[in-house]
């Protein structure tokens, strides 16, 4: 079982400390054996974490900064909101991250949900059904941009006269789709994703979601083993490490290969927390699977 680090709390205080804190946390993740470092794609802090007025950095600029401070760890959003960037621009942005990081980018994508920041910043917030259509067209556009086909793309929501992407990525960025909706999200996971991420961690509910995904794969004639399964487990492992690892063992039995964890909101020393994960949790996770 692998560990991914998800960083969501840009602590209030001196803005000049945000960069060093992020760099130290990502370096601690890489040195400690984590294989992925992720950010949430927002412009305001999520209200479930803090206040909208709390510090929050734009994600792809931040990942580019972290690419210069790390050498091996995969970098991605968990996940990009489909409404925030036109598909061709998104493909170019992820390609740039991949090239400058030496082939370490991944495209994480979801249907977007934070209506307040859309309204506040003047970003259109279409109905959910439209956002799912936009998400599928974005996946198709990125796939075409990362291919030999640089011709037009014509969809319901997006029309591109050309899909030139030069340079191409060093490695075609894997597609990570986040979410657990059974009719649309899991069908797109089955059709497009290399990685599925869910925040459902209840074993019974998760077993049902896996069954639904497997049915979609069967309909599309795709081997579900081709899709890596990752799950967010955002509790404090040190409160009951043995219990935490028992939960991880159950998730591994359902075919999950990575746990996404990270500094809990308000932790004043995120790098120290991640170093402790590397020392005490990563070696035990490596024994599970």
PDB file of C-alpha atoms in Angstrom:
ATOM      1  CA  UNK A   1       0.000   0.000   0.000  1.00  0.00           C
ATOM      2  CA  UNK A   2       1.361   3.407  -1.016  1.00  0.00           C
ATOM      3  CA  UNK A   3       0.899   6.784   0.648  1.00  0.00           C
ATOM      4  CA  UNK A   4      -0.116  10.017  -1.043  1.00  0.00           C
ATOM      5  CA  UNK A   5       0.078  13.359   0.768  1.00  0.00           C
ATOM      6  CA  UNK A   6      -2.799  15.799   0.299  1.00  0.00           C
ATOM      7  CA  UNK A   7      -2.045  19.398   1.359  1.00  0.00           C
ATOM      8  CA  UNK A   8      -5.071  21.651   1.906  1.00  0.00           C
ATOM      9  CA  UNK A   9      -4.368  24.075   4.760  1.00  0.00           C
ATOM     10  CA  UNK A  10      -2.213  27.084   3.841  1.00  0.00           C
ATOM     11  CA  UNK A  11      -1.747  28.361   7.357  1.00  0.00           C
ATOM     12  CA  UNK A  12      -2.599  31.990   8.147  1.00  0.00           C
ATOM     13  CA  UNK A  13       0.362  34.197   8.976  1.00  0.00           C
ATOM     14  CA  UNK A  14       3.306  35.624   7.100  1.00  0.00           C
ATOM     15  CA  UNK A  15       2.771  34.951   3.363  1.00  0.00           C
ATOM     16  CA  UNK A  16       6.525  34.731   2.889  1.00  0.00           C
ATOM     17  CA  UNK A  17       6.480  31.475   4.880  1.00  0.00           C
ATOM     18  CA  UNK A  18       4.010  29.700   2.617  1.00  0.00           C
ATOM     19  CA  UNK A  19       6.607  28.769   0.007  1.00  0.00           C
ATOM     20  CA  UNK A  20       9.203  27.376   2.438  1.00  0.00           C
ATOM     21  CA  UNK A  21       6.520  25.455   4.358  1.00  0.00           C
ATOM     22  CA  UNK A  22       5.162  23.880   1.181  1.00  0.00           C
ATOM     23  CA  UNK A  23       8.612  22.992  -0.097  1.00  0.00           C
ATOM     24  CA  UNK A  24       9.578  21.433   3.239  1.00  0.00           C
ATOM     25  CA  UNK A  25       6.358  19.396   3.337  1.00  0.00           C
ATOM     26  CA  UNK A  26       6.717  18.091  -0.218  1.00  0.00           C
ATOM     27  CA  UNK A  27      10.378  17.256   0.389  1.00  0.00           C
ATOM     28  CA  UNK A  28       9.446  15.420   3.596  1.00  0.00           C
ATOM     29  CA  UNK A  29       6.811  13.476   1.651  1.00  0.00           C
ATOM     30  CA  UNK A  30       9.291  12.427  -1.016  1.00  0.00           C
ATOM     31  CA  UNK A  31      12.044  11.591   1.458  1.00  0.00           C
ATOM     32  CA  UNK A  32       9.586   9.647   3.623  1.00  0.00           C
ATOM     33  CA  UNK A  33       8.466   7.335   0.842  1.00  0.00           C
ATOM     34  CA  UNK A  34       5.189   8.917  -0.248  1.00  0.00           C
ATOM     35  CA  UNK A  35       4.644   8.517  -3.976  1.00  0.00           C
ATOM     36  CA  UNK A  36       2.173  11.329  -4.722  1.00  0.00           C
ATOM     37  CA  UNK A  37       1.723  14.920  -3.546  1.00  0.00           C
ATOM     38  CA  UNK A  38      -1.617  16.589  -4.229  1.00  0.00           C
ATOM     39  CA  UNK A  39      -3.352  19.912  -3.790  1.00  0.00           C
ATOM     40  CA  UNK A  40      -7.015  20.889  -3.911  1.00  0.00           C
ATOM     41  CA  UNK A  41      -7.924  23.040  -6.919  1.00  0.00           C
ATOM     42  CA  UNK A  42      -9.531  26.063  -5.315  1.00  0.00           C
ATOM     43  CA  UNK A  43      -9.097  29.814  -5.079  1.00  0.00           C
ATOM     44  CA  UNK A  44     -10.805  30.241  -1.681  1.00  0.00           C
ATOM     45  CA  UNK A  45     -10.232  28.014   1.317  1.00  0.00           C
ATOM     46  CA  UNK A  46     -12.963  25.397   1.597  1.00  0.00           C
ATOM     47  CA  UNK A  47     -15.464  26.300   4.289  1.00  0.00           C
ATOM     48  CA  UNK A  48     -15.296  22.808   5.758  1.00  0.00           C
ATOM     49  CA  UNK A  49     -11.616  23.446   6.485  1.00  0.00           C
ATOM     50  CA  UNK A  50     -11.546  27.111   7.460  1.00  0.00           C
ATOM     51  CA  UNK A  51     -12.810  30.501   6.310  1.00  0.00           C
ATOM     52  CA  UNK A  52     -13.024  31.471   2.667  1.00  0.00           C
ATOM     53  CA  UNK A  53     -10.808  34.420   3.614  1.00  0.00           C
ATOM     54  CA  UNK A  54      -7.987  32.130   4.808  1.00  0.00           C
ATOM     55  CA  UNK A  55      -4.881  31.791   2.592  1.00  0.00           C
ATOM     56  CA  UNK A  56      -5.158  29.555  -0.460  1.00  0.00           C
ATOM     57  CA  UNK A  57      -2.722  29.380  -3.372  1.00  0.00           C
ATOM     58  CA  UNK A  58      -3.544  28.700  -7.025  1.00  0.00           C
ATOM     59  CA  UNK A  59      -2.827  25.057  -7.638  1.00  0.00           C
ATOM     60  CA  UNK A  60      -0.909  24.686 -10.878  1.00  0.00           C
ATOM     61  CA  UNK A  61       1.465  27.549 -10.075  1.00  0.00           C
ATOM     62  CA  UNK A  62       2.095  25.823  -6.754  1.00  0.00           C
ATOM     63  CA  UNK A  63       2.709  22.427  -8.367  1.00  0.00           C
ATOM     64  CA  UNK A  64       5.206  24.048 -10.722  1.00  0.00           C
ATOM     65  CA  UNK A  65       7.006  25.500  -7.697  1.00  0.00           C
ATOM     66  CA  UNK A  66       7.058  22.084  -6.032  1.00  0.00           C
ATOM     67  CA  UNK A  67       8.399  20.463  -9.199  1.00  0.00           C
ATOM     68  CA  UNK A  68      11.545  22.493  -8.650  1.00  0.00           C
ATOM     69  CA  UNK A  69      11.922  21.249  -5.068  1.00  0.00           C
ATOM     70  CA  UNK A  70      11.314  17.521  -5.675  1.00  0.00           C
ATOM     71  CA  UNK A  71      12.697  14.889  -8.022  1.00  0.00           C
ATOM     72  CA  UNK A  72      10.585  11.711  -7.945  1.00  0.00           C
ATOM     73  CA  UNK A  73       7.154  12.266  -6.438  1.00  0.00           C
ATOM     74  CA  UNK A  74       4.065  12.480  -8.680  1.00  0.00           C
ATOM     75  CA  UNK A  75       2.363  15.895  -8.648  1.00  0.00           C
ATOM     76  CA  UNK A  76      -1.319  16.478  -9.308  1.00  0.00           C
ATOM     77  CA  UNK A  77      -4.514  18.182  -8.272  1.00  0.00           C
ATOM     78  CA  UNK A  78      -6.977  16.186  -6.248  1.00  0.00           C
ATOM     79  CA  UNK A  79      -8.818  17.289  -8.324  1.00  0.00           C
ATOM     80  CA  UNK A  80      -8.958  19.985 -11.019  1.00  0.00           C
ATOM     81  CA  UNK A  81     -12.379  21.626 -11.209  1.00  0.00           C
ATOM     82  CA  UNK A  82     -13.524  21.293 -14.793  1.00  0.00           C
ATOM     83  CA  UNK A  83     -15.074  24.761 -14.840  1.00  0.00           C
ATOM     84  CA  UNK A  84     -11.879  26.655 -14.049  1.00  0.00           C
ATOM     85  CA  UNK A  85      -9.898  26.245 -17.268  1.00  0.00           C
ATOM     86  CA  UNK A  86     -10.707  25.691 -20.934  1.00  0.00           C
ATOM     87  CA  UNK A  87      -9.746  22.132 -21.923  1.00  0.00           C
ATOM     88  CA  UNK A  88      -6.992  23.096 -24.365  1.00  0.00           C
ATOM     89  CA  UNK A  89      -5.438  25.420 -21.798  1.00  0.00           C
ATOM     90  CA  UNK A  90      -5.695  22.722 -19.138  1.00  0.00           C
ATOM     91  CA  UNK A  91      -3.962  20.185 -21.399  1.00  0.00           C
ATOM     92  CA  UNK A  92      -1.184  22.708 -22.059  1.00  0.00           C
ATOM     93  CA  UNK A  93      -0.846  23.501 -18.347  1.00  0.00           C
ATOM     94  CA  UNK A  94      -0.562  19.839 -17.331  1.00  0.00           C
ATOM     95  CA  UNK A  95       1.861  19.217 -20.203  1.00  0.00           C
ATOM     96  CA  UNK A  96       4.054  22.082 -18.988  1.00  0.00           C
ATOM     97  CA  UNK A  97       4.066  20.640 -15.475  1.00  0.00           C
ATOM     98  CA  UNK A  98       4.967  17.223 -16.872  1.00  0.00           C
ATOM     99  CA  UNK A  99       7.837  18.520 -18.996  1.00  0.00           C
ATOM    100  CA  UNK A 100       9.337  20.697 -16.261  1.00  0.00           C
ATOM    101  CA  UNK A 101       8.989  17.992 -13.599  1.00  0.00           C
ATOM    102  CA  UNK A 102      10.616  15.338 -15.776  1.00  0.00           C
ATOM    103  CA  UNK A 103       7.458  13.323 -16.438  1.00  0.00           C
ATOM    104  CA  UNK A 104       5.785  13.467 -13.021  1.00  0.00           C
ATOM    105  CA  UNK A 105       2.436  15.120 -13.784  1.00  0.00           C
ATOM    106  CA  UNK A 106      -0.973  13.528 -13.515  1.00  0.00           C
ATOM    107  CA  UNK A 107      -4.314  15.024 -14.590  1.00  0.00           C
ATOM    108  CA  UNK A 108      -6.754  14.786 -11.725  1.00  0.00           C
ATOM    109  CA  UNK A 109     -10.213  16.032 -12.666  1.00  0.00           C
ATOM    110  CA  UNK A 110     -13.709  16.343 -11.257  1.00  0.00           C
ATOM    111  CA  UNK A 111     -16.978  18.145 -11.947  1.00  0.00           C
ATOM    112  CA  UNK A 112     -16.302  21.083  -9.525  1.00  0.00           C
ATOM    113  CA  UNK A 113     -18.569  21.978  -6.611  1.00  0.00           C
ATOM    114  CA  UNK A 114     -17.556  25.155  -4.734  1.00  0.00           C
ATOM    115  CA  UNK A 115     -20.259  27.538  -5.924  1.00  0.00           C
ATOM    116  CA  UNK A 116     -19.188  30.451  -3.697  1.00  0.00           C
ATOM    117  CA  UNK A 117     -15.793  30.887  -5.346  1.00  0.00           C
ATOM    118  CA  UNK A 118     -17.346  30.617  -8.801  1.00  0.00           C
ATOM    119  CA  UNK A 119     -19.852  33.350  -8.038  1.00  0.00           C
ATOM    120  CA  UNK A 120     -17.301  35.517  -6.241  1.00  0.00           C
ATOM    121  CA  UNK A 121     -14.722  35.397  -9.043  1.00  0.00           C
ATOM    122  CA  UNK A 122     -17.154  35.583 -11.951  1.00  0.00           C
ATOM    123  CA  UNK A 123     -16.623  31.987 -13.114  1.00  0.00           C
ATOM    124  CA  UNK A 124     -19.727  30.458 -14.739  1.00  0.00           C
ATOM    125  CA  UNK A 125     -21.241  27.669 -12.639  1.00  0.00           C
ATOM    126  CA  UNK A 126     -23.456  25.597 -14.924  1.00  0.00           C
ATOM    127  CA  UNK A 127     -25.885  22.950 -13.679  1.00  0.00           C
ATOM    128  CA  UNK A 128     -24.320  19.660 -12.619  1.00  0.00           C
ATOM    129  CA  UNK A 129     -25.494  17.811 -15.720  1.00  0.00           C
ATOM    130  CA  UNK A 130     -23.679  20.355 -17.890  1.00  0.00           C
ATOM    131  CA  UNK A 131     -20.547  20.127 -15.755  1.00  0.00           C
ATOM    132  CA  UNK A 132     -20.433  16.372 -16.288  1.00  0.00           C
ATOM    133  CA  UNK A 133     -20.750  16.907 -20.039  1.00  0.00           C
ATOM    134  CA  UNK A 134     -17.940  19.481 -19.857  1.00  0.00           C
ATOM    135  CA  UNK A 135     -15.821  17.032 -17.903  1.00  0.00           C
ATOM    136  CA  UNK A 136     -16.226  14.318 -20.523  1.00  0.00           C
ATOM    137  CA  UNK A 137     -15.410  16.728 -23.350  1.00  0.00           C
ATOM    138  CA  UNK A 138     -12.358  17.902 -21.398  1.00  0.00           C
ATOM    139  CA  UNK A 139     -11.122  14.323 -21.066  1.00  0.00           C
ATOM    140  CA  UNK A 140     -11.635  13.791 -24.793  1.00  0.00           C
ATOM    141  CA  UNK A 141      -9.853  17.040 -25.635  1.00  0.00           C
ATOM    142  CA  UNK A 142      -6.858  16.252 -23.435  1.00  0.00           C
ATOM    143  CA  UNK A 143      -6.640  12.788 -24.955  1.00  0.00           C
ATOM    144  CA  UNK A 144      -6.560  14.316 -28.429  1.00  0.00           C
ATOM    145  CA  UNK A 145      -4.019  16.972 -27.398  1.00  0.00           C
ATOM    146  CA  UNK A 146      -1.766  14.164 -26.140  1.00  0.00           C
ATOM    147  CA  UNK A 147      -1.892  12.280 -29.421  1.00  0.00           C
ATOM    148  CA  UNK A 148      -0.764  12.632 -33.018  1.00  0.00           C
ATOM    149  CA  UNK A 149      -4.121  14.188 -33.927  1.00  0.00           C
ATOM    150  CA  UNK A 150      -3.799  17.988 -33.902  1.00  0.00           C
ATOM    151  CA  UNK A 151      -7.009  18.570 -35.846  1.00  0.00           C
ATOM    152  CA  UNK A 152     -10.255  20.119 -34.618  1.00  0.00           C
ATOM    153  CA  UNK A 153     -12.398  18.996 -31.717  1.00  0.00           C
ATOM    154  CA  UNK A 154     -16.098  19.772 -31.834  1.00  0.00           C
ATOM    155  CA  UNK A 155     -18.200  19.122 -28.756  1.00  0.00           C
ATOM    156  CA  UNK A 156     -21.397  20.511 -27.291  1.00  0.00           C
ATOM    157  CA  UNK A 157     -19.573  22.840 -24.880  1.00  0.00           C
ATOM    158  CA  UNK A 158     -16.132  23.248 -26.462  1.00  0.00           C
ATOM    159  CA  UNK A 159     -14.972  23.760 -30.034  1.00  0.00           C
ATOM    160  CA  UNK A 160     -11.260  23.798 -30.832  1.00  0.00           C
ATOM    161  CA  UNK A 161     -10.062  24.590 -34.338  1.00  0.00           C
ATOM    162  CA  UNK A 162      -6.697  22.929 -33.656  1.00  0.00           C
ATOM    163  CA  UNK A 163      -5.374  20.707 -30.874  1.00  0.00           C
ATOM    164  CA  UNK A 164      -1.656  21.379 -31.204  1.00  0.00           C
ATOM    165  CA  UNK A 165       0.332  20.582 -28.072  1.00  0.00           C
ATOM    166  CA  UNK A 166       4.058  21.123 -28.522  1.00  0.00           C
ATOM    167  CA  UNK A 167       6.026  19.850 -26.799  1.00  0.00           C
ATOM    168  CA  UNK A 168       4.171  16.680 -26.001  1.00  0.00           C
ATOM    169  CA  UNK A 169       4.407  15.427 -22.409  1.00  0.00           C
ATOM    170  CA  UNK A 170       7.454  13.384 -21.487  1.00  0.00           C
ATOM    171  CA  UNK A 171       5.004  10.806 -20.181  1.00  0.00           C
ATOM    172  CA  UNK A 172       1.344  10.917 -21.152  1.00  0.00           C
ATOM    173  CA  UNK A 173      -0.127  12.143 -17.864  1.00  0.00           C
ATOM    174  CA  UNK A 174      -2.262   9.469 -16.231  1.00  0.00           C
ATOM    175  CA  UNK A 175      -5.908  10.441 -15.810  1.00  0.00           C
ATOM    176  CA  UNK A 176      -7.227  10.472 -12.245  1.00  0.00           C
ATOM    177  CA  UNK A 177     -10.964  10.944 -11.808  1.00  0.00           C
ATOM    178  CA  UNK A 178     -12.255  11.838  -8.378  1.00  0.00           C
ATOM    179  CA  UNK A 179     -15.723  11.060  -7.069  1.00  0.00           C
ATOM    180  CA  UNK A 180     -18.107   8.221  -6.386  1.00  0.00           C
ATOM    181  CA  UNK A 181     -21.312   9.024  -8.266  1.00  0.00           C
ATOM    182  CA  UNK A 182     -22.593   5.748  -9.621  1.00  0.00           C
ATOM    183  CA  UNK A 183     -24.282   6.754 -12.873  1.00  0.00           C
ATOM    184  CA  UNK A 184     -21.879   9.315 -14.342  1.00  0.00           C
ATOM    185  CA  UNK A 185     -18.609   9.550 -12.421  1.00  0.00           C
ATOM    186  CA  UNK A 186     -17.915   5.832 -12.148  1.00  0.00           C
ATOM    187  CA  UNK A 187     -18.902   5.324 -15.784  1.00  0.00           C
ATOM    188  CA  UNK A 188     -16.308   7.936 -16.792  1.00  0.00           C
ATOM    189  CA  UNK A 189     -13.773   6.274 -14.502  1.00  0.00           C
ATOM    190  CA  UNK A 190     -14.385   3.014 -16.342  1.00  0.00           C
ATOM    191  CA  UNK A 191     -14.091   4.680 -19.739  1.00  0.00           C
ATOM    192  CA  UNK A 192     -11.264   7.194 -19.286  1.00  0.00           C
ATOM    193  CA  UNK A 193      -9.372   6.863 -16.000  1.00  0.00           C
ATOM    194  CA  UNK A 194      -6.044   5.318 -15.139  1.00  0.00           C
ATOM    195  CA  UNK A 195      -6.668   6.094 -11.468  1.00  0.00           C
ATOM    196  CA  UNK A 196      -9.872   6.381  -9.425  1.00  0.00           C
ATOM    197  CA  UNK A 197      -9.900   8.397  -6.215  1.00  0.00           C
ATOM    198  CA  UNK A 198     -12.741   8.321  -3.735  1.00  0.00           C
ATOM    199  CA  UNK A 199     -13.298   9.820  -0.312  1.00  0.00           C
ATOM    200  CA  UNK A 200     -15.710   7.044   0.656  1.00  0.00           C
ATOM    201  CA  UNK A 201     -13.936   5.009   3.315  1.00  0.00           C
ATOM    202  CA  UNK A 202     -16.737   2.958   4.891  1.00  0.00           C
ATOM    203  CA  UNK A 203     -15.861  -0.600   3.796  1.00  0.00           C
ATOM    204  CA  UNK A 204     -19.416  -1.711   3.021  1.00  0.00           C
ATOM    205  CA  UNK A 205     -20.233   1.391   0.994  1.00  0.00           C
ATOM    206  CA  UNK A 206     -16.886   1.222  -0.720  1.00  0.00           C
ATOM    207  CA  UNK A 207     -17.386  -2.436  -1.652  1.00  0.00           C
ATOM    208  CA  UNK A 208     -20.655  -1.407  -3.310  1.00  0.00           C
ATOM    209  CA  UNK A 209     -18.921   1.389  -5.256  1.00  0.00           C
ATOM    210  CA  UNK A 210     -16.283  -1.084  -6.457  1.00  0.00           C
ATOM    211  CA  UNK A 211     -19.034  -3.412  -7.638  1.00  0.00           C
ATOM    212  CA  UNK A 212     -20.668  -0.552  -9.563  1.00  0.00           C
ATOM    213  CA  UNK A 213     -17.341   0.372 -11.162  1.00  0.00           C
ATOM    214  CA  UNK A 214     -16.767  -3.243 -12.151  1.00  0.00           C
ATOM    215  CA  UNK A 215     -20.189  -3.337 -13.836  1.00  0.00           C
ATOM    216  CA  UNK A 216     -19.362  -0.211 -15.835  1.00  0.00           C
ATOM    217  CA  UNK A 217     -16.059  -1.798 -16.857  1.00  0.00           C
ATOM    218  CA  UNK A 218     -17.878  -4.926 -18.000  1.00  0.00           C
ATOM    219  CA  UNK A 219     -20.269  -2.843 -20.091  1.00  0.00           C
ATOM    220  CA  UNK A 220     -17.323  -1.074 -21.722  1.00  0.00           C
ATOM    221  CA  UNK A 221     -15.311  -4.294 -22.069  1.00  0.00           C
ATOM    222  CA  UNK A 222     -12.505  -2.916 -19.912  1.00  0.00           C
ATOM    223  CA  UNK A 223     -10.468  -4.845 -17.382  1.00  0.00           C
ATOM    224  CA  UNK A 224     -11.060  -3.136 -13.994  1.00  0.00           C
ATOM    225  CA  UNK A 225      -7.552  -4.182 -12.941  1.00  0.00           C
ATOM    226  CA  UNK A 226      -6.244  -1.509 -15.331  1.00  0.00           C
ATOM    227  CA  UNK A 227      -7.601   1.202 -12.986  1.00  0.00           C
ATOM    228  CA  UNK A 228      -5.607   1.985  -9.842  1.00  0.00           C
ATOM    229  CA  UNK A 229      -7.796   2.626  -6.808  1.00  0.00           C
ATOM    230  CA  UNK A 230      -6.923   5.325  -4.281  1.00  0.00           C
ATOM    231  CA  UNK A 231      -8.893   6.453  -1.249  1.00  0.00           C
ATOM    232  CA  UNK A 232      -8.781   9.423   1.074  1.00  0.00           C
ATOM    233  CA  UNK A 233      -8.417   8.482   4.738  1.00  0.00           C
ATOM    234  CA  UNK A 234      -8.286  11.887   6.393  1.00  0.00           C
ATOM    235  CA  UNK A 235      -8.145  11.031  10.073  1.00  0.00           C
ATOM    236  CA  UNK A 236      -5.249  11.202  12.510  1.00  0.00           C
ATOM    237  CA  UNK A 237      -3.444   7.853  12.185  1.00  0.00           C
ATOM    238  CA  UNK A 238      -1.502   8.469  15.389  1.00  0.00           C
ATOM    239  CA  UNK A 239      -4.658   8.565  17.517  1.00  0.00           C
ATOM    240  CA  UNK A 240      -4.987   4.796  16.980  1.00  0.00           C
ATOM    241  CA  UNK A 241      -2.349   3.555  14.561  1.00  0.00           C
ATOM    242  CA  UNK A 242      -3.264  -0.124  14.856  1.00  0.00           C
ATOM    243  CA  UNK A 243      -6.924   0.658  14.170  1.00  0.00           C
ATOM    244  CA  UNK A 244      -5.946   2.885  11.257  1.00  0.00           C
ATOM    245  CA  UNK A 245      -3.862   0.100   9.741  1.00  0.00           C
ATOM    246  CA  UNK A 246      -6.682  -2.418  10.185  1.00  0.00           C
ATOM    247  CA  UNK A 247      -8.882  -0.092   8.139  1.00  0.00           C
ATOM    248  CA  UNK A 248      -6.136   0.126   5.520  1.00  0.00           C
ATOM    249  CA  UNK A 249      -5.950  -3.673   5.376  1.00  0.00           C
ATOM    250  CA  UNK A 250      -9.690  -3.807   4.720  1.00  0.00           C
ATOM    251  CA  UNK A 251      -9.343  -1.265   1.925  1.00  0.00           C
ATOM    252  CA  UNK A 252      -6.448  -3.215   0.437  1.00  0.00           C
ATOM    253  CA  UNK A 253      -8.719  -6.244   0.363  1.00  0.00           C
ATOM    254  CA  UNK A 254     -11.056  -4.235  -1.881  1.00  0.00           C
ATOM    255  CA  UNK A 255      -8.218  -3.598  -4.307  1.00  0.00           C
ATOM    256  CA  UNK A 256      -7.107  -0.150  -3.145  1.00  0.00           C
ATOM    257  CA  UNK A 257      -3.409   0.575  -3.621  1.00  0.00           C
ATOM    258  CA  UNK A 258      -2.925   4.034  -2.143  1.00  0.00           C
ATOM    259  CA  UNK A 259      -4.109   5.926   0.913  1.00  0.00           C
ATOM    260  CA  UNK A 260      -4.281   9.702   0.608  1.00  0.00           C
ATOM    261  CA  UNK A 261      -3.574  11.361   3.935  1.00  0.00           C
ATOM    262  CA  UNK A 262      -1.966  14.565   5.068  1.00  0.00           C
ATOM    263  CA  UNK A 263      -1.589  17.247   7.684  1.00  0.00           C
ATOM    264  CA  UNK A 264      -4.956  17.820   9.331  1.00  0.00           C
ATOM    265  CA  UNK A 265      -6.367  21.368   9.245  1.00  0.00           C
ATOM    266  CA  UNK A 266      -4.718  23.648  11.768  1.00  0.00           C
ATOM    267  CA  UNK A 267      -1.542  21.606  12.164  1.00  0.00           C
ATOM    268  CA  UNK A 268       1.176  24.229  12.730  1.00  0.00           C
ATOM    269  CA  UNK A 269       3.950  21.897  11.534  1.00  0.00           C
ATOM    270  CA  UNK A 270       2.797  20.116   8.368  1.00  0.00           C
ATOM    271  CA  UNK A 271       6.325  19.095   7.384  1.00  0.00           C
ATOM    272  CA  UNK A 272       6.895  17.553  10.805  1.00  0.00           C
ATOM    273  CA  UNK A 273       3.617  15.639  10.558  1.00  0.00           C
ATOM    274  CA  UNK A 274       4.593  14.279   7.149  1.00  0.00           C
ATOM    275  CA  UNK A 275       8.040  13.298   8.415  1.00  0.00           C
ATOM    276  CA  UNK A 276       6.342  11.331  11.181  1.00  0.00           C
ATOM    277  CA  UNK A 277       4.138   9.602   8.604  1.00  0.00           C
ATOM    278  CA  UNK A 278       7.292   8.617   6.752  1.00  0.00           C
ATOM    279  CA  UNK A 279       8.934   7.276   9.890  1.00  0.00           C
ATOM    280  CA  UNK A 280       6.010   5.458  11.507  1.00  0.00           C
ATOM    281  CA  UNK A 281       3.326   4.784   8.879  1.00  0.00           C
ATOM    282  CA  UNK A 282       4.956   4.276   5.485  1.00  0.00           C
ATOM    283  CA  UNK A 283       7.004   1.209   6.557  1.00  0.00           C
ATOM    284  CA  UNK A 284       3.865  -0.467   7.896  1.00  0.00           C
ATOM    285  CA  UNK A 285       1.807   0.460   4.851  1.00  0.00           C
ATOM    286  CA  UNK A 286       4.459  -1.208   2.691  1.00  0.00           C
ATOM    287  CA  UNK A 287       3.650  -4.512   4.401  1.00  0.00           C
ATOM    288  CA  UNK A 288      -0.025  -4.289   3.395  1.00  0.00           C
ATOM    289  CA  UNK A 289      -1.374  -5.331   0.011  1.00  0.00           C
TER     290      UNK A 289
END
